[in-house]
Amino acid sequence: MRLIPVFIVLLISAINYSLYAQTKVIEKPGVVKGTIRDSIHNHALKSATIAIYKEPKKELLAYLVSNNLGEFSVRNLPVSIPLEIIISNIGYKQYSKIFEIPDSSAVMDFKTLFISINEIEIEEVTITIPPIQMNGDTLEFNAAAFKLDSNAVVQDLLKNIPNITQWGDGTITVNGREIKKLLVNGKEFMGGDTKVSIENIPKNALEKIQVYNTLQDSKNIQDSILHMNLKLKKGKETGFFGKIGAGRGTSGSYEADGNLNFFSPKLQLSLVAASNNINKIPNDINTLLRNSTYKGVGVQLDYMPNFKVAGTNKPTSAGYKLEYELTDIVNRRNNKNLISNEYFFKDNQTFQGSNIKIITSISGGEDTNIVEEVLTKNNSHTDNHKFDLGYVYAKDRYSFVLSQHINANNNISSNNRVNSSSNSNSELISNSYVSTNSKASNTSYNFKSGFNYLSNIWDVNRRFSGFSSNYAIQLTRNRDDRENMTNFQSFRDTLKSRDFNRQYNNSSNTFNQNINFKLNNLLRLVFGANNFSIFDIDVDNNLRINHSSHTAIAYDYNTASKGYTTNDHLTNNSFYIATIYEPELIMHKIITRRLTNRFHQSWSFVFNIKSQFFRQKNRSEKDFQNINRLYSNFLPAARLEFSDSQYGNYRKVFSMNYNNTIIAPSITQLAPLIDSINVYYFRVGNFDLQEQREESINVKFHYSSEKKDNFEYEIVGRYATVHDNMVDKVTIDQQNLRTVYAINNSENYEYGISGWVRKSLKLKHSELQFRYNAHYNYSKTPNFINDHESFWYNNDIENVVNIHFTIRSNVAVEAKQNLINSFSKESKGERKWTNMHASTSLSMSYNLTNKLTINSNLSFSKNTASKTDAIHYNLWNVSAFYRLLKGNNLELSFSALDLLRQNNAIIYHNQAGRITTGTQNVLKQYFILGISYYPRKFGR
Amino acid sequence: MKTLFLSLLVFTFINIHRAPCQESCVDTSDIMILRIDPKTANGGSMSRLFEQIDFVPLETTKESLFGDISQLEVTDDEFIIFDNDTKCILIFDKLGKYKNKINLVKEVGGKINTQDVDINGFTLKSENTTQLIVASTRNKTFVFNTKAERVDAYERSDDYYATQEYLFKDLTRVFSYYKNNKHDDKSFYQYVLTKDDKTVGKYFEIDTGKLSKNGDFAVGGPSLIETDNSEIIHAVKYYDYNIYRITKSGISVAYRLVFPKENSIPNDFNTNNIYFGKKIDYFFKYPKKIFGIGYTYKIGNNLYFKCGGLSSDIRNNGSFVYNLANNYLISLNRLDIDDTSSYLPIMGRWDNNIKKYDGEYLYCSLSSLEMFNFYEQEKDKNRKYPVVMNAYFKNGNNKDNPVIIRIKPKKDI
């Protein structure tokens, strides 16, 4: 789109930079080589570390490890200047020598260098720490060998290690292989979020980064999972870090947030609080921690505020999170004895306003279109309390989990809605004004317990393979008090004009239970370990019993008595029980084929033979709502997976899933209590309604290269159809009053294909990351209006291209192009609908100095849709951050948001011929000045 | 009650006294102690240890492609290989040309998954002048000739069980992992000596109780290890650093290997109840501990052996040769390539070791992945490789079959 030239410029810059870097390399052709041997025991030293420094400041120029013959060769070094070589190997004395590469030959050949075993450990204190070393199978990067700013964090260190790539999506790869788990001192750190670890822990608190394989198959050395452990320096295992910040801006905007986190080998505690009126809505503690990391000295693009949330919000939140290890058994794998506790409070005041137009196409009637203009305003005040307590115990083959979760919500809201309906000739046919005030509360208590046992896998003759059992209960209590005033006016039939003033006092209590028991490998248990090996069967039983009681009391204002009288029609007591029992036999088989050090292929087949018995029982004071129904369904499922791992080349995984799911009709669909206050919408019951069954097939193909080229892609396909789909049949009268009742219809399907591809290039001082996502979906949906049946055929296409480029720690640029197209056509008639959304954005972060960073984010958006004018809007946000104090603990910030004053939130969608377009209120331009302090101490 | 207590006491008493009578006594009168510190093992040149090294790339065709050499047997004309990946026994001639193979998955039948075939090796038996390949599942024994033709198959009897046997000149037979239900003593022994069908020695009763099913770490290799003296066989045990000498007269401890404390299991590892059923977990917890030794070939004054351990220090530096005359320890993993090895490696990473000693030659193997990685690394040096290896590097690739390395060891260093 508009920024395509910018993309090209970026790419050319990247290529130029790369060429420039390479040109610079050619200017430094010096080579250092040699062979390292043990002087006493007469053997080559494999995996010794060779580091070359530039004298006199000891600037690290290059490092590598010796090969299996003890040889090394370092290229691209400067000639005719003093250099130092330092050779290190665990358990050996360090060798160092100052030298110059002669200009004439440009080669410094050390021939054979002998180093000897270090008998006295204490001598190691004086040695220079090598940047990289092999410690057994563990690749170690020593933090002290990399000289960075004193305020650098682990992330800055990662950027300075050529073997390590940190991706835009947070993934970390080492030599092209993805790190699956990041630990700190062998444990998850502050909830296990990588970002929280690497953007807070100072580089100076780190002793080393350890990268190691957790071997799955010792015969196939390349078949393993990579872990990264951040080993803190001795004495740095205890400490605290956090952030306290506040900001004030134009238009009354403000923000304040703070968090303080304590950690020790056994305890991890986070205290958080935040408040603002600029739509930064934290839903949990982890989000707050993620968004207030210290960050180091490098550039960051994610400093940009999210400015596109619809409506305006004033959230205030606070909470704590605690994890305590009862026994310190970190050395044992899979052993846990952990208590966790979390409390989170959130209060939010929201204002949302929208102005939308809904066009409903009607076939065959007097009017071909009904046009509704809807203005809504909603003020809401919600507070929410969450309290979690959990305990996990896992030892060897047993694991036991207990957790409870308490949630309490209170909500007060007022809503105004003005609706005007016109016909095709733009004649007003009706309008309504609805004002609602409500006060609702909801409390729930959840308890879950689980026990899992796996038998000893080393016992090849074992019959019993293990089982798992889970039990969960949920208790909820809801209360909803509402008053609703509605004024409806018909311009075609004035007799139909009505006024309502109604109050509701609704309450409900639920008690849900879920019990599950799964027994693994039944055939092995019955026939023995070696007597039947064609396939095995797991047995799964799941029982859910949901009880709920509902009390609804409604009052109408009586103008004569000037008081409220009970509405007998809507006042009701009811009791609902749903009992769902799902027995399931899971037949499974894995077939593997391997050739050591070449490939490992496996086929996995799973067939689920599952039935569902769903008893739905409703008892009500209204006779027509007394329902007792049983839905019995056979719900087969299957999964096929093929994986092909060609060691050192690639890994391919193909999977196919077939699934069936049931949705039973609700009481509202079967036998609703019709409330006349919903003037435009009457739902009528349908006792003949059957349960719907969705049948779907998903296909997925994933390719990842195991070479160092960081290339990966995925393609996903899906087909689904809903048998006896519960769809609404709508009758629209002359006043645009709609009578709706659900029917079953099977004439629908959807299929789609999506995929992504990503690739990165790590150049000498820069990195280029490329990602492309695409999605296509096609569906057929039925539409029933006024006894006319038609079908809409919908096409949705989305393309996203993302290019991320960083140069050292100074500049980060991201360009993104997003294009969404929708096209729908009706089966009868000529009605079509198209919608296109295109946006191009360019984000940049630049470190002007060590202390000053400037960020800019510019996006161009365009929306076009049938029957509406095209909308263009551009958004430009700029921010600057300045760090003060020795430890960069103090930060001053200034943000200018929506500089062009064009921010917009647009609604466009087509729901089977019901086309909705409009806008919602959003935050507009403001400027905000902020100050933040980052208290930090790693070590006592 | 009193009677019951008394009878229990008597029973216990009888058991205590019966146990030593069941097993023959191991002679411990002449033990040579060898101190082994893997860290300080010496390197050296191939020429110091070996007279000659030949490389035999095994032919790679669609039919002959296999994974890894789990077991290697060498006859006058052939290499016979068991590949655990494909559960095939493959026969190659001495030049590496593929001859034929026995697909045990097809022979056993009824198994969809290759790894469900419960065969992990074979034994080679000489009958008159022909060699027979015998492979057994839990229930059935299959016998093949070296043309890969099945000559017999029969249900295995529960009455008798042994994995390997060796015949001394005086017709004393030694069996490993031996059990005979027709005898009064139906216990399971690691080694049994018989002469004229009479048991003359029983050694190391194996616990077949519940905890024995929890698995063990073993170094692998033959249970009856040939030496350069046909009247002496070597044997090793789980979690034991002794090398046992088996002769026609019985079993004695020949060598006791002593490792540094950080690599050694506790002395009471096999007797203390706290380790029962938890031995595998122990080695996961303390990976530097050596769980056993194997492949103990004695050639002249040189004792070859391999240590088993989970840590990479041991897995990458666990194969040694100990000169008994001058107490000099050499690590096979630390040898320098030289002219004798045609400047090619003979030992790879991760548990690779000598797979066979046939009285004259030692045999080991390297995967094509390792061989080609080495070739790429050394490409700039323009090494002169043997003709057969030049052809292999020219025409093959890193997915080819492994290369067998035949080594003629010197009798003394």
Coordinates of N, CA, C and O in Angstrom, one line a residue, chain A residues 713-757:
Chain A
Y713 N 7.5 -22.6 8.7 CA 6.2 -22.2 8.2 C 5.1 -23.2 8.6 O 5.4 -24.3 9.0
E714 N 3.9 -22.8 8.5 CA 2.8 -23.7 8.9 C 1.6 -23.4 8.0 O 1.3 -22.2 7.7
I715 N 0.9 -24.4 7.7 CA -0.4 -24.3 6.9 C -1.5 -25.1 7.6 O -1.3 -26.2 8.1
V716 N -2.6 -24.4 7.8 CA -3.7 -25.0 8.5 C -5.0 -25.0 7.6 O -5.3 -23.9 7.0
G717 N -5.7 -26.1 7.5 CA -7.0 -26.1 6.7 C -8.1 -26.6 7.6 O -7.9 -27.4 8.6
R718 N -9.3 -26.1 7.3 CA -10.4 -26.5 8.2 C -11.7 -26.6 7.4 O -11.9 -25.8 6.5
Y719 N -12.5 -27.6 7.7 CA -13.8 -27.8 7.1 C -14.8 -28.1 8.2 O -14.5 -28.9 9.1
A720 N -15.9 -27.4 8.3 CA -16.9 -27.7 9.3 C -18.3 -27.5 8.8 O -18.6 -26.6 7.9
T721 N -19.2 -28.3 9.3 CA -20.6 -28.1 9.0 C -21.4 -28.4 10.3 O -21.0 -29.2 11.1
V722 N -22.5 -27.7 10.4 CA -23.3 -27.9 11.7 C -24.6 -28.6 11.3 O -25.4 -28.0 10.5
H723 N -24.8 -29.8 11.7 CA -26.0 -30.6 11.5 C -27.1 -30.1 12.4 O -26.8 -29.9 13.6
D724 N -28.3 -29.8 11.9 CA -29.4 -29.3 12.7 C -29.0 -28.0 13.4 O -29.3 -27.8 14.6
N725 N -28.3 -27.2 12.7 CA -27.8 -25.9 13.2 C -29.0 -25.1 13.8 O -30.0 -25.0 13.1
M726 N -28.9 -24.6 15.0 CA -30.0 -23.8 15.5 C -29.8 -22.4 15.0 O -28.9 -21.6 15.4
V727 N -30.7 -22.0 14.1 CA -30.6 -20.7 13.5 C -31.9 -19.9 13.8 O -33.0 -20.6 14.0
D728 N -31.9 -18.6 13.8 CA -33.1 -17.9 14.1 C -33.9 -17.6 12.8 O -33.3 -17.1 11.8
K729 N -35.1 -17.8 12.9 CA -36.0 -17.4 11.8 C -36.7 -16.2 12.2 O -37.3 -16.1 13.3
V730 N -36.7 -15.2 11.4 CA -37.1 -13.8 11.8 C -38.3 -13.4 10.9 O -38.3 -13.5 9.7
T731 N -39.3 -12.8 11.6 CA -40.4 -12.2 10.9 C -40.4 -10.7 11.3 O -40.4 -10.4 12.5
I732 N -40.3 -9.9 10.3 CA -40.2 -8.4 10.5 C -41.5 -7.8 10.0 O -41.9 -8.0 8.9
D733 N -42.1 -7.0 11.0 CA -43.4 -6.4 10.6 C -43.1 -5.0 10.1 O -42.0 -4.6 10.0
Q734 N -44.2 -4.3 9.8 CA -44.1 -2.9 9.2 C -43.4 -1.9 10.1 O -42.9 -0.9 9.7
Q735 N -43.4 -2.2 11.5 CA -42.8 -1.3 12.4 C -41.3 -1.7 12.7 O -40.7 -1.2 13.5
N736 N -40.8 -2.7 11.9 CA -39.5 -3.3 12.1 C -39.5 -4.0 13.5 O -38.4 -4.2 14.1
L737 N -40.6 -4.5 13.9 CA -40.6 -5.4 15.1 C -40.3 -6.8 14.6 O -40.9 -7.3 13.6
R738 N -39.4 -7.5 15.3 CA -39.0 -8.8 14.8 C -39.4 -9.9 15.8 O -39.2 -9.8 17.0
T739 N -40.0 -10.9 15.2 CA -40.3 -12.1 16.0 C -39.4 -13.1 15.6 O -39.2 -13.4 14.4
V740 N -38.7 -13.7 16.6 CA -37.6 -14.6 16.3 C -37.9 -15.9 17.0 O -38.3 -16.0 18.1
Y741 N -37.7 -17.0 16.2 CA -37.7 -18.3 16.9 C -36.7 -19.2 16.2 O -36.4 -19.1 15.0
A742 N -36.1 -20.1 17.0 CA -35.0 -20.9 16.5 C -35.6 -22.1 15.8 O -36.5 -22.7 16.2
I743 N -34.9 -22.5 14.7 CA -35.2 -23.7 13.9 C -33.9 -24.5 13.7 O -32.9 -23.9 13.8
N744 N -34.1 -25.7 13.3 CA -32.9 -26.5 12.9 C -32.8 -26.4 11.4 O -33.7 -26.6 10.7
N745 N -31.6 -26.3 11.0 CA -31.3 -26.2 9.5 C -29.8 -26.7 9.3 O -28.9 -26.3 10.0
S746 N -29.7 -27.6 8.3 CA -28.3 -28.2 8.1 C -27.6 -27.6 6.9 O -26.6 -28.1 6.5
E747 N -28.3 -26.6 6.2 CA -27.6 -26.2 5.0 C -26.6 -25.1 5.3 O -26.9 -23.9 5.1
N748 N -25.5 -25.5 5.7 CA -24.4 -24.6 6.0 C -23.1 -25.3 6.0 O -23.0 -26.5 6.1
Y749 N -22.0 -24.6 5.7 CA -20.7 -25.2 5.8 C -19.7 -24.0 5.8 O -20.0 -22.9 5.5
E750 N -18.5 -24.3 6.2 CA -17.4 -23.3 6.1 C -16.1 -24.1 5.9 O -15.9 -25.2 6.4
Y751 N -15.3 -23.5 5.1 CA -13.9 -24.0 5.0 C -12.9 -22.9 4.9 O -13.3 -21.8 4.5
G752 N -11.7 -23.2 5.3 CA -10.7 -22.1 5.3 C -9.3 -22.6 5.3 O -9.1 -23.8 5.6
I753 N -8.4 -21.8 5.0 CA -7.0 -22.1 4.9 C -6.2 -20.9 5.5 O -6.6 -19.8 5.2
S754 N -5.2 -21.2 6.3 CA -4.4 -20.2 6.9 C -3.0 -20.6 7.0 O -2.7 -21.9 6.9
G755 N -2.1 -19.7 7.1 CA -0.7 -20.1 7.2 C 0.2 -19.0 7.6 O -0.2 -17.8 7.6
W756 N 1.4 -19.3 8.0 CA 2.4 -18.3 8.2 C 3.8 -18.8 7.9 O 4.0 -20.0 7.8
V757 N 4.7 -17.9 7.6 CA 6.1 -18.2 7.3 C 6.9 -17.2 8.0 O 6.6 -16.0 8.1

